[in-house]
mmCIF file of C-alpha atoms in Angstrom:
data_model
loop_
_atom_site.group_PDB
_atom_site.id
_atom_site.type_symbol
_atom_site.label_atom_id
_atom_site.label_comp_id
_atom_site.label_asym_id
_atom_site.label_seq_id
_atom_site.Cartn_x
_atom_site.Cartn_y
_atom_site.Cartn_z
ATOM 1 C CA UNK A 143 5.334 -50.843 4.015
ATOM 2 C CA UNK A 144 6.734 -48.259 1.539
ATOM 3 C CA UNK A 145 9.830 -49.181 -0.373
ATOM 4 C CA UNK A 146 12.972 -47.462 0.878
ATOM 5 C CA UNK A 147 15.255 -46.142 -1.867
ATOM 6 C CA UNK A 148 18.925 -46.633 -1.187
ATOM 7 C CA UNK A 149 20.902 -43.464 -1.957
ATOM 8 C CA UNK A 150 23.305 -43.553 -4.861
ATOM 9 C CA UNK A 151 27.045 -43.555 -4.388
ATOM 10 C CA UNK A 152 29.515 -41.467 -6.362
ATOM 11 C CA UNK A 153 30.898 -44.703 -7.848
ATOM 12 C CA UNK A 154 27.461 -45.852 -9.030
ATOM 13 C CA UNK A 155 26.872 -42.530 -10.715
ATOM 14 C CA UNK A 156 30.278 -42.551 -12.386
ATOM 15 C CA UNK A 157 30.037 -46.140 -13.607
ATOM 16 C CA UNK A 158 26.429 -46.063 -14.830
ATOM 17 C CA UNK A 159 26.500 -47.349 -18.444
ATOM 18 C CA UNK A 160 24.256 -46.833 -21.444
ATOM 19 C CA UNK A 161 21.581 -49.442 -22.208
ATOM 20 C CA UNK A 162 19.247 -50.170 -25.098
ATOM 21 C CA UNK A 163 16.736 -47.779 -23.544
ATOM 22 C CA UNK A 164 17.014 -44.592 -21.526
ATOM 23 C CA UNK A 165 16.675 -45.280 -17.791
ATOM 24 C CA UNK A 166 16.739 -43.548 -14.415
ATOM 25 C CA UNK A 167 18.637 -44.299 -11.215
ATOM 26 C CA UNK A 168 16.892 -42.981 -8.084
ATOM 27 C CA UNK A 169 18.730 -41.334 -5.204
ATOM 28 C CA UNK A 170 15.515 -40.897 -3.192
ATOM 29 C CA UNK A 171 13.260 -37.909 -2.394
ATOM 30 C CA UNK A 172 12.664 -37.204 -6.074
ATOM 31 C CA UNK A 173 16.307 -36.940 -7.205
ATOM 32 C CA UNK A 174 17.093 -39.100 -10.237
ATOM 33 C CA UNK A 175 20.029 -39.660 -12.565
ATOM 34 C CA UNK A 176 18.876 -40.115 -16.167
ATOM 35 C CA UNK A 177 21.176 -42.159 -18.437
ATOM 36 C CA UNK A 178 20.507 -41.835 -22.163
ATOM 37 C CA UNK A 179 21.063 -44.543 -24.801
ATOM 38 C CA UNK A 180 24.249 -42.682 -25.782
ATOM 39 C CA UNK A 181 25.553 -42.760 -22.227
ATOM 40 C CA UNK A 182 25.096 -39.057 -21.369
ATOM 41 C CA UNK A 183 23.876 -38.429 -17.839
ATOM 42 C CA UNK A 184 21.739 -35.674 -16.360
ATOM 43 C CA UNK A 185 20.055 -34.947 -13.054
ATOM 44 C CA UNK A 186 16.284 -34.615 -12.643
ATOM 45 C CA UNK A 187 14.065 -33.692 -9.736
ATOM 46 C CA UNK A 188 10.723 -35.499 -9.978
ATOM 47 C CA UNK A 189 7.877 -33.894 -8.041
ATOM 48 C CA UNK A 190 4.149 -33.220 -7.917
ATOM 49 C CA UNK A 191 3.186 -29.753 -9.160
ATOM 50 C CA UNK A 192 1.572 -27.806 -6.253
ATOM 51 C CA UNK A 193 -1.232 -26.467 -8.457
ATOM 52 C CA UNK A 194 -2.560 -29.604 -10.183
ATOM 53 C CA UNK A 195 -0.697 -32.404 -8.338
ATOM 54 C CA UNK A 196 0.602 -33.816 -11.624
ATOM 55 C CA UNK A 197 4.057 -35.354 -11.939
ATOM 56 C CA UNK A 198 6.789 -33.173 -13.451
ATOM 57 C CA UNK A 199 10.553 -33.229 -13.918
ATOM 58 C CA UNK A 200 12.890 -30.345 -13.225
ATOM 59 C CA UNK A 201 16.295 -30.498 -14.913
ATOM 60 C CA UNK A 202 19.139 -29.941 -12.469
ATOM 61 C CA UNK A 203 21.963 -30.080 -15.000
ATOM 62 C CA UNK A 204 24.309 -32.616 -16.627
ATOM 63 C CA UNK A 205 26.750 -34.964 -14.938
ATOM 64 C CA UNK A 206 29.705 -34.612 -14.254
ATOM 65 C CA UNK A 207 29.321 -30.797 -14.433
ATOM 66 C CA UNK A 208 26.816 -31.192 -11.600
ATOM 67 C CA UNK A 209 28.152 -33.612 -9.016
ATOM 68 C CA UNK A 210 26.069 -35.936 -6.852
ATOM 69 C CA UNK A 211 26.422 -33.647 -3.809
ATOM 70 C CA UNK A 212 25.503 -30.558 -5.846
ATOM 71 C CA UNK A 213 22.505 -32.360 -7.356
ATOM 72 C CA UNK A 214 21.294 -33.248 -3.856
ATOM 73 C CA UNK A 215 21.617 -29.610 -2.819
ATOM 74 C CA UNK A 216 19.647 -28.450 -5.854
ATOM 75 C CA UNK A 217 16.994 -31.103 -5.254
ATOM 76 C CA UNK A 218 16.726 -30.074 -1.615
ATOM 77 C CA UNK A 219 16.165 -26.436 -2.623
ATOM 78 C CA UNK A 220 13.498 -27.477 -5.128
ATOM 79 C CA UNK A 221 11.831 -29.686 -2.531
ATOM 80 C CA UNK A 222 11.643 -26.760 -0.111
ATOM 81 C CA UNK A 223 9.854 -24.705 -2.758
ATOM 82 C CA UNK A 224 7.309 -27.478 -3.311
ATOM 83 C CA UNK A 225 6.694 -27.600 0.445
ATOM 84 C CA UNK A 226 5.904 -23.886 0.233
ATOM 85 C CA UNK A 227 3.389 -24.576 -2.575
ATOM 86 C CA UNK A 228 5.771 -23.029 -5.125
ATOM 87 C CA UNK A 229 6.356 -24.840 -8.412
ATOM 88 C CA UNK A 230 10.176 -24.926 -8.822
ATOM 89 C CA UNK A 231 9.876 -25.066 -12.609
ATOM 90 C CA UNK A 232 7.709 -21.942 -12.718
ATOM 91 C CA UNK A 233 9.922 -20.328 -10.105
ATOM 92 C CA UNK A 234 12.976 -20.926 -12.281
ATOM 93 C CA UNK A 235 11.294 -19.447 -15.345
ATOM 94 C CA UNK A 236 10.244 -16.384 -13.385
ATOM 95 C CA UNK A 237 13.784 -15.869 -12.134
ATOM 96 C CA UNK A 238 15.144 -16.226 -15.655
ATOM 97 C CA UNK A 239 12.601 -13.683 -16.847
ATOM 98 C CA UNK A 240 13.538 -11.297 -14.040
ATOM 99 C CA UNK A 241 17.184 -11.640 -14.960
ATOM 100 C CA UNK A 242 16.360 -10.855 -18.578
ATOM 101 C CA UNK A 243 14.442 -7.759 -17.507
ATOM 102 C CA UNK A 244 17.478 -6.536 -15.604
ATOM 103 C CA UNK A 245 19.487 -6.640 -18.796
ATOM 104 C CA UNK A 246 17.034 -4.673 -20.932
ATOM 105 C CA UNK A 247 15.338 -1.284 -20.774
ATOM 106 C CA UNK A 248 11.780 -2.498 -20.387
ATOM 107 C CA UNK A 249 8.875 -0.322 -19.346
ATOM 108 C CA UNK A 250 8.755 -2.040 -15.976
ATOM 109 C CA UNK A 251 12.460 -1.499 -15.343
ATOM 110 C CA UNK A 252 12.224 2.158 -16.276
ATOM 111 C CA UNK A 253 9.146 2.480 -14.092
ATOM 112 C CA UNK A 254 11.097 1.005 -11.184
ATOM 113 C CA UNK A 255 13.866 3.573 -11.650
ATOM 114 C CA UNK A 256 11.321 6.387 -11.871
ATOM 115 C CA UNK A 257 9.455 5.086 -8.829
ATOM 116 C CA UNK A 258 12.580 5.120 -6.661
ATOM 117 C CA UNK A 259 12.668 8.872 -7.200
ATOM 118 C CA UNK A 260 8.901 9.454 -7.143
ATOM 119 C CA UNK A 261 8.283 7.773 -3.801
ATOM 120 C CA UNK A 262 10.556 10.244 -2.036
ATOM 121 C CA UNK A 263 8.116 13.064 -2.780
ATOM 122 C CA UNK A 264 4.841 11.359 -1.797
ATOM 123 C CA UNK A 265 3.498 9.566 1.262
ATOM 124 C CA UNK A 266 4.194 5.864 1.722
ATOM 125 C CA UNK A 267 0.516 5.035 1.225
ATOM 126 C CA UNK A 268 0.261 7.014 -1.989
ATOM 127 C CA UNK A 269 3.489 5.467 -3.268
ATOM 128 C CA UNK A 270 2.046 2.023 -2.628
ATOM 129 C CA UNK A 271 -1.088 2.970 -4.559
ATOM 130 C CA UNK A 272 0.999 4.198 -7.515
ATOM 131 C CA UNK A 273 2.991 0.995 -7.838
ATOM 132 C CA UNK A 274 0.005 -1.271 -7.272
ATOM 133 C CA UNK A 275 -1.963 0.439 -10.065
ATOM 134 C CA UNK A 276 0.887 -0.121 -12.504
ATOM 135 C CA UNK A 277 1.309 -3.740 -11.462
ATOM 136 C CA UNK A 278 -2.403 -4.374 -11.780
ATOM 137 C CA UNK A 279 -3.258 -2.542 -15.008
ATOM 138 C CA UNK A 280 -0.077 -1.871 -17.001
ATOM 139 C CA UNK A 281 2.757 -4.305 -16.378
ATOM 140 C CA UNK A 282 0.844 -7.519 -17.218
ATOM 141 C CA UNK A 283 0.300 -6.269 -20.777
ATOM 142 C CA UNK A 284 3.243 -4.035 -21.671
ATOM 143 C CA UNK A 285 5.593 -4.206 -18.696
ATOM 144 C CA UNK A 286 8.135 -6.347 -20.562
ATOM 145 C CA UNK A 287 8.044 -4.216 -23.705
ATOM 146 C CA UNK A 288 11.286 -2.388 -24.465
ATOM 147 C CA UNK A 289 10.676 1.258 -23.686
ATOM 148 C CA UNK A 290 11.628 2.099 -27.280
ATOM 149 C CA UNK A 291 8.608 0.051 -28.435
ATOM 150 C CA UNK A 292 6.054 1.649 -26.129
ATOM 151 C CA UNK A 293 3.534 3.583 -28.214
ATOM 152 C CA UNK A 294 0.256 5.427 -27.824
ATOM 153 C CA UNK A 295 -2.092 3.014 -29.672
ATOM 154 C CA UNK A 296 -1.028 -0.015 -27.639
ATOM 155 C CA UNK A 297 -1.040 1.893 -24.348
ATOM 156 C CA UNK A 298 -4.492 3.278 -25.073
ATOM 157 C CA UNK A 299 -5.744 -0.231 -25.824
ATOM 158 C CA UNK A 300 -4.445 -1.406 -22.441
ATOM 159 C CA UNK A 301 -6.143 1.438 -20.574
ATOM 160 C CA UNK A 302 -9.389 1.039 -22.526
ATOM 161 C CA UNK A 303 -9.899 -2.188 -20.576
ATOM 162 C CA UNK A 304 -9.837 -0.173 -17.355
ATOM 163 C CA UNK A 305 -12.131 2.484 -18.825
ATOM 164 C CA UNK A 306 -14.643 -0.211 -19.828
ATOM 165 C CA UNK A 307 -15.004 -1.090 -16.145
ATOM 166 C CA UNK A 308 -16.001 2.493 -15.389
ATOM 167 C CA UNK A 309 -12.796 3.276 -13.498
ATOM 168 C CA UNK A 310 -12.280 6.671 -15.118
ATOM 169 C CA UNK A 311 -10.320 8.151 -12.226
ATOM 170 C CA UNK A 312 -7.929 5.189 -12.348
ATOM 171 C CA UNK A 313 -7.447 5.762 -16.083
ATOM 172 C CA UNK A 314 -6.678 9.434 -15.459
ATOM 173 C CA UNK A 315 -4.050 8.547 -12.872
ATOM 174 C CA UNK A 316 -2.508 5.842 -15.050
ATOM 175 C CA UNK A 317 -2.180 8.291 -17.946
ATOM 176 C CA UNK A 318 -0.405 10.698 -15.631
ATOM 177 C CA UNK A 319 1.913 8.007 -14.246
ATOM 178 C CA UNK A 320 2.795 6.579 -17.644
ATOM 179 C CA UNK A 321 3.635 10.054 -18.876
ATOM 180 C CA UNK A 322 5.907 10.647 -15.902
ATOM 181 C CA UNK A 323 7.682 7.345 -16.582
ATOM 182 C CA UNK A 324 8.164 8.154 -20.259
ATOM 183 C CA UNK A 325 9.366 11.672 -19.433
ATOM 184 C CA UNK A 326 11.876 10.006 -17.121
ATOM 185 C CA UNK A 327 12.945 7.760 -20.017
ATOM 186 C CA UNK A 328 13.516 10.868 -22.145
ATOM 187 C CA UNK A 329 15.465 12.641 -19.426
ATOM 188 C CA UNK A 330 17.694 9.600 -18.826
ATOM 189 C CA UNK A 331 18.478 9.197 -22.530
ATOM 190 C CA UNK A 332 16.528 5.994 -23.232
ATOM 191 C CA UNK A 333 14.212 7.567 -25.829
ATOM 192 C CA UNK A 334 14.171 10.825 -27.784
ATOM 193 C CA UNK A 335 10.552 11.875 -27.152
ATOM 194 C CA UNK A 336 7.547 10.867 -25.064
ATOM 195 C CA UNK A 337 5.053 9.046 -27.344
ATOM 196 C CA UNK A 338 2.306 9.057 -24.687
ATOM 197 C CA UNK A 339 2.058 12.824 -24.102
ATOM 198 C CA UNK A 340 -1.466 13.109 -25.485
ATOM 199 C CA UNK A 341 -3.081 9.795 -24.551
ATOM 200 C CA UNK A 342 -5.433 11.243 -21.913
ATOM 201 C CA UNK A 343 -7.458 12.795 -24.756
ATOM 202 C CA UNK A 344 -8.493 9.276 -25.807
ATOM 203 C CA UNK A 345 -10.534 8.686 -22.648
ATOM 204 C CA UNK A 346 -13.654 10.017 -20.987
ATOM 205 C CA UNK A 347 -12.987 12.626 -18.346
ATOM 206 C CA UNK A 348 -13.894 11.448 -14.823
ATOM 207 C CA UNK A 349 -16.552 13.401 -12.982
ATOM 208 C CA UNK A 350 -15.359 14.635 -9.623
ATOM 209 C CA UNK A 351 -17.225 12.974 -6.757
ATOM 210 C CA UNK A 352 -17.270 14.489 -3.303
ATOM 211 C CA UNK A 353 -16.889 12.262 -0.272
ATOM 212 C CA UNK A 354 -20.284 11.502 1.347
ATOM 213 C CA UNK A 355 -20.854 13.921 4.215
ATOM 214 C CA UNK A 356 -23.652 15.495 6.223
ATOM 215 C CA UNK A 357 -24.902 19.063 6.573
ATOM 216 C CA UNK A 358 -23.700 21.225 9.461
ATOM 217 C CA UNK A 359 -27.126 21.171 11.139
ATOM 218 C CA UNK A 360 -26.952 17.358 11.239
ATOM 219 C CA UNK A 361 -23.962 17.348 13.616
ATOM 220 C CA UNK A 362 -26.084 17.049 16.815
ATOM 221 C CA UNK A 363 -27.816 13.974 15.377
ATOM 222 C CA UNK A 364 -24.443 12.457 14.493
ATOM 223 C CA UNK A 365 -23.077 12.999 18.022
ATOM 224 C CA UNK A 366 -26.219 11.487 19.513
ATOM 225 C CA UNK A 367 -25.898 8.459 17.224
ATOM 226 C CA UNK A 368 -22.234 7.993 18.141
ATOM 227 C CA UNK A 369 -23.047 8.181 21.871
ATOM 228 C CA UNK A 370 -25.656 5.435 21.572
ATOM 229 C CA UNK A 371 -23.788 3.240 19.108
ATOM 230 C CA UNK A 372 -22.652 -0.245 20.067
ATOM 231 C CA UNK A 373 -18.961 0.433 19.456
ATOM 232 C CA UNK A 374 -15.859 0.130 21.601
ATOM 233 C CA UNK A 375 -14.830 3.173 23.607
ATOM 234 C CA UNK A 376 -11.493 3.421 21.773
ATOM 235 C CA UNK A 377 -13.316 3.485 18.431
ATOM 236 C CA UNK A 378 -15.556 6.271 19.670
ATOM 237 C CA UNK A 379 -12.490 8.215 20.809
ATOM 238 C CA UNK A 380 -10.914 7.769 17.379
ATOM 239 C CA UNK A 381 -14.034 9.075 15.619
ATOM 240 C CA UNK A 382 -14.218 12.160 17.838
ATOM 241 C CA UNK A 383 -10.438 12.710 17.649
ATOM 242 C CA UNK A 384 -10.582 12.692 13.859
ATOM 243 C CA UNK A 385 -13.611 14.980 13.882
ATOM 244 C CA UNK A 386 -11.973 17.508 16.230
ATOM 245 C CA UNK A 387 -8.588 17.528 14.465
ATOM 246 C CA UNK A 388 -10.035 17.552 10.909
ATOM 247 C CA UNK A 389 -7.516 14.925 9.836
ATOM 248 C CA UNK A 390 -7.746 12.161 7.268
ATOM 249 C CA UNK A 391 -8.671 8.658 8.558
ATOM 250 C CA UNK A 392 -5.154 7.264 8.101
ATOM 251 C CA UNK A 393 -3.536 10.256 9.797
ATOM 252 C CA UNK A 394 -5.727 9.896 12.876
ATOM 253 C CA UNK A 395 -5.446 6.105 13.131
ATOM 254 C CA UNK A 396 -1.647 6.194 12.828
ATOM 255 C CA UNK A 397 -1.068 8.963 15.397
ATOM 256 C CA UNK A 398 1.787 8.190 17.798
ATOM 257 C CA UNK A 399 2.504 9.543 21.264
ATOM 258 C CA UNK A 400 5.905 10.883 20.225
ATOM 259 C CA UNK A 401 4.126 13.199 17.752
ATOM 260 C CA UNK A 402 2.057 14.735 20.569
ATOM 261 C CA UNK A 403 3.355 17.614 22.677
ATOM 262 C CA UNK A 404 1.093 18.163 25.691
ATOM 263 C CA UNK A 405 3.305 21.042 26.810
ATOM 264 C CA UNK A 406 2.956 22.968 23.535
ATOM 265 C CA UNK A 407 -0.485 21.520 22.791
ATOM 266 C CA UNK A 408 0.598 20.563 19.284
ATOM 267 C CA UNK A 409 0.430 17.422 17.175
ATOM 268 C CA UNK A 410 3.189 17.295 14.554
ATOM 269 C CA UNK A 411 2.524 14.755 11.800
ATOM 270 C CA UNK A 412 5.684 13.882 9.836
ATOM 271 C CA UNK A 413 5.720 14.250 6.063
ATOM 272 C CA UNK A 414 5.937 10.467 5.608
ATOM 273 C CA UNK A 415 2.365 10.150 6.863
ATOM 274 C CA UNK A 416 0.867 13.038 4.954
ATOM 275 C CA UNK A 417 -0.848 12.729 1.587
ATOM 276 C CA UNK A 418 1.084 15.697 0.194
ATOM 277 C CA UNK A 419 4.384 14.576 1.747
ATOM 278 C CA UNK A 420 4.647 17.733 3.857
ATOM 279 C CA UNK A 421 4.770 17.844 7.675
ATOM 280 C CA UNK A 422 1.571 19.123 9.287
ATOM 281 C CA UNK A 423 1.201 20.826 12.680
ATOM 282 C CA UNK A 424 -2.180 20.740 14.413
ATOM 283 C CA UNK A 425 -2.999 22.906 17.444
ATOM 284 C CA UNK A 426 -4.709 20.752 20.076
ATOM 285 C CA UNK A 427 -7.851 22.125 21.687
ATOM 286 C CA UNK A 428 -8.711 21.371 25.307
ATOM 287 C CA UNK A 429 -11.310 18.891 24.075
ATOM 288 C CA UNK A 430 -8.689 16.980 22.054
ATOM 289 C CA UNK A 431 -6.341 17.016 25.060
ATOM 290 C CA UNK A 432 -9.148 15.417 27.060
ATOM 291 C CA UNK A 433 -9.547 12.634 24.506
ATOM 292 C CA UNK A 434 -5.782 12.056 24.498
ATOM 293 C CA UNK A 435 -5.633 11.798 28.296
ATOM 294 C CA UNK A 436 -8.335 9.147 28.208
ATOM 295 C CA UNK A 437 -6.519 7.188 25.519
ATOM 296 C CA UNK A 438 -3.255 7.581 27.424
ATOM 297 C CA UNK A 439 -4.756 5.564 30.261
ATOM 298 C CA UNK A 440 -5.700 2.817 27.801
ATOM 299 C CA UNK A 441 -2.645 2.756 25.532
ATOM 300 C CA UNK A 442 0.322 3.995 27.542
ATOM 301 C CA UNK A 443 2.283 0.835 26.699
ATOM 302 C CA UNK A 444 1.805 1.369 22.961
ATOM 303 C CA UNK A 445 3.616 3.779 20.640
ATOM 304 C CA UNK A 446 0.236 4.489 19.047
ATOM 305 C CA UNK A 447 -2.494 6.722 20.457
ATOM 306 C CA UNK A 448 -5.082 4.311 19.051
ATOM 307 C CA UNK A 449 -3.549 0.823 19.227
ATOM 308 C CA UNK A 450 -5.084 -2.102 17.419
ATOM 309 C CA UNK A 451 -7.281 -4.470 19.381
ATOM 310 C CA UNK A 452 -5.110 -7.253 17.946
ATOM 311 C CA UNK A 453 -1.905 -5.955 19.508
ATOM 312 C CA UNK A 454 -0.536 -2.718 20.970
ATOM 313 C CA UNK A 455 2.427 -2.772 18.596
ATOM 314 C CA UNK A 456 0.033 -1.911 15.735
ATOM 315 C CA UNK A 457 -2.341 0.999 15.167
ATOM 316 C CA UNK A 458 -6.082 0.751 14.577
ATOM 317 C CA UNK A 459 -7.153 -0.068 11.052
ATOM 318 C CA UNK A 460 -7.459 3.052 8.914
ATOM 319 C CA UNK A 461 -10.951 1.888 7.907
ATOM 320 C CA UNK A 462 -12.184 1.626 11.513
ATOM 321 C CA UNK A 463 -14.081 4.913 11.385
ATOM 322 C CA UNK A 464 -15.684 4.099 8.035
ATOM 323 C CA UNK A 465 -16.778 0.688 9.290
ATOM 324 C CA UNK A 466 -18.222 2.178 12.488
ATOM 325 C CA UNK A 467 -20.162 4.874 10.615
ATOM 326 C CA UNK A 468 -21.549 2.243 8.265
ATOM 327 C CA UNK A 469 -22.774 0.124 11.197
ATOM 328 C CA UNK A 470 -24.398 3.230 12.668
ATOM 329 C CA UNK A 471 -26.552 3.610 9.569
ATOM 330 C CA UNK A 472 -24.505 6.243 7.753
ATOM 331 C CA UNK A 473 -23.661 4.055 4.761
ATOM 332 C CA UNK A 474 -23.570 6.253 1.617
ATOM 333 C CA UNK A 475 -24.382 9.282 3.837
ATOM 334 C CA UNK A 476 -21.075 9.848 5.614
ATOM 335 C CA UNK A 477 -17.554 8.421 5.526
ATOM 336 C CA UNK A 478 -14.535 9.193 7.675
ATOM 337 C CA UNK A 479 -13.108 11.569 5.098
ATOM 338 C CA UNK A 480 -16.476 13.349 5.001
ATOM 339 C CA UNK A 481 -15.891 14.606 8.554
ATOM 340 C CA UNK A 482 -13.316 16.984 7.042
ATOM 341 C CA UNK A 483 -15.887 18.288 4.583
ATOM 342 C CA UNK A 484 -18.327 18.812 7.465
ATOM 343 C CA UNK A 485 -15.712 20.879 9.292
ATOM 344 C CA UNK A 486 -14.806 22.860 6.167
ATOM 345 C CA UNK A 487 -18.422 23.721 5.361
ATOM 346 C CA UNK A 488 -19.208 24.729 8.929
ATOM 347 C CA UNK A 489 -16.120 26.918 9.353
ATOM 348 C CA UNK A 490 -16.615 28.631 5.991
ATOM 349 C CA UNK A 491 -20.259 29.343 6.855
ATOM 350 C CA UNK A 492 -19.089 30.894 10.131
ATOM 351 C CA UNK A 493 -16.869 33.299 8.215
ATOM 352 C CA UNK A 494 -13.433 31.983 9.166
ATOM 353 C CA UNK A 495 -10.587 32.923 6.819
ATOM 354 C CA UNK A 496 -10.650 30.491 3.896
ATOM 355 C CA UNK A 497 -6.849 30.243 3.730
ATOM 356 C CA UNK A 498 -6.665 29.404 7.438
ATOM 357 C CA UNK A 499 -9.229 26.645 6.926
ATOM 358 C CA UNK A 500 -7.288 25.237 3.978
ATOM 359 C CA UNK A 501 -4.086 25.140 6.028
ATOM 360 C CA UNK A 502 -5.957 23.442 8.882
ATOM 361 C CA UNK A 503 -7.097 20.778 6.406
ATOM 362 C CA UNK A 504 -3.504 20.353 5.142
ATOM 363 C CA UNK A 505 -4.522 21.256 1.610
ATOM 364 C CA UNK A 506 -1.425 22.080 -0.403
ATOM 365 C CA UNK A 507 -0.955 25.495 -1.965
ATOM 366 C CA UNK A 508 0.443 25.314 -5.507
ATOM 367 C CA UNK A 509 2.516 28.365 -4.664
ATOM 368 C CA UNK A 510 5.162 26.803 -2.412
ATOM 369 C CA UNK A 511 6.384 30.162 -1.117
ATOM 370 C CA UNK A 512 2.882 31.122 -0.096
ATOM 371 C CA UNK A 513 2.333 27.665 1.447
ATOM 372 C CA UNK A 514 5.386 28.062 3.680
ATOM 373 C CA UNK A 515 4.262 31.589 4.609
ATOM 374 C CA UNK A 516 0.780 30.342 5.507
ATOM 375 C CA UNK A 517 2.153 27.675 7.825
ATOM 376 C CA UNK A 518 4.257 30.298 9.579
ATOM 377 C CA UNK A 519 1.651 33.036 10.126
ATOM 378 C CA UNK A 520 -1.571 31.071 10.522
ATOM 379 C CA UNK A 521 -0.716 29.075 13.641
ATOM 380 C CA UNK A 522 -2.299 31.626 16.012
ATOM 381 C CA UNK A 523 -5.415 31.896 13.838
ATOM 382 C CA UNK A 524 -5.622 28.111 13.681
ATOM 383 C CA UNK A 525 -5.444 27.815 17.469
ATOM 384 C CA UNK A 526 -8.513 30.048 17.616
ATOM 385 C CA UNK A 527 -10.201 28.155 14.780
ATOM 386 C CA UNK A 528 -9.580 24.720 16.329
ATOM 387 C CA UNK A 529 -10.825 25.918 19.735
ATOM 388 C CA UNK A 530 -14.055 27.217 18.160
ATOM 389 C CA UNK A 531 -14.559 23.996 16.176
ATOM 390 C CA UNK A 532 -14.070 21.760 19.233
ATOM 391 C CA UNK A 533 -16.416 23.911 21.303
ATOM 392 C CA UNK A 534 -18.965 23.710 18.497
ATOM 393 C CA UNK A 535 -18.750 19.902 18.501
ATOM 394 C CA UNK A 536 -19.207 19.588 22.266
ATOM 395 C CA UNK A 537 -22.090 22.073 22.150
ATOM 396 C CA UNK A 538 -23.714 19.915 19.478
ATOM 397 C CA UNK A 539 -23.213 16.968 21.845
ATOM 398 C CA UNK A 540 -25.501 18.631 24.415
ATOM 399 C CA UNK A 541 -22.869 18.219 27.082
ATOM 400 C CA UNK A 542 -23.118 14.488 27.782
ATOM 401 C CA UNK A 543 -22.938 12.917 24.335
ATOM 402 C CA UNK A 544 -19.175 13.235 23.853
ATOM 403 C CA UNK A 545 -16.233 11.352 25.310
ATOM 404 C CA UNK A 546 -14.703 14.774 26.131
ATOM 405 C CA UNK A 547 -14.323 15.390 29.852
ATOM 406 C CA UNK A 548 -13.961 18.636 31.754
ATOM 407 C CA UNK A 549 -10.220 18.869 32.509
ATOM 408 C CA UNK A 550 -10.847 21.399 35.273
ATOM 409 C CA UNK A 551 -12.416 18.766 37.548
#
């Protein structure tokens, strides 16, 4: 039978006297009062470290500054951390470090300030990618460096590690992001000049790689493969929906019913979901309307057009189309994003206006005035373009190989 420790009383704590040797009085559950040979008293929390299961002591402060009741509260908090597999000693050090960072202009702190502004002009997904890249490749090495100490040689050395792995595109983006952060530091008066302005010249230039796609004359084979594939009907609808609308995988998977107007036959994607952080309007062909009606019957109780199989309150995984194409034997031949390239190639070969195609693909125009003008005047042309593209897809399906139904029945 385990020995039961009797809790200490306030009187016992107060009257504990010094002895020839330092000793501990236990209050139970890891809380101990340590009495030194000089008679000073301090509270300790004794616990097993979650990582290696070794004994460790966490100082909770001196007595009487920390009373018995306060020590029990602190010990209880530490015990809760241990139960969550968190080492309270490490947790304390991390909090102290975080507090120190708040008081100094470190690279990470400046990056956080910059990011709060940056994320308002990009999509949520892209913003997440920006911050994750900095956390993964930059902050561990120089994140705590005062921004006044950040220099080109050290930054280049940090990014050379990434370059050595062959991640040249990641290096390019990190150079761009670091320069934006340092420009922000200049503009907010932290430093006089950006010391990283030329660091991209120290790295190999990444070679642009196009997303795997297929040739226009391979569309019939693709539709036949999709029709015979062992995939769920909703997944098939998602693939064809993305193909017809020429959208990116994430845009299609995250489509919601409130974005769809059956009356106007338009799908309006808000800027928060778009890669370029600009709203995008897509004319809906009769074939797309057919797909939506079929999904409506399956997902009417979900806010999403393509709800997750794990719960209607979530959308399908944005990698669903890629995974399905891979299982169908298109690994390295075609990815979800490549469906856009297939549409672009086909429409350009058919002689459609290049600018209309670019607007349909939601490609941003560097001339913002022209971009706004394009969105305003190209809607009618895009209705015609989308109708032709959908008809082309169903024709390639030989009538019975698509989920599209005749709405005139």
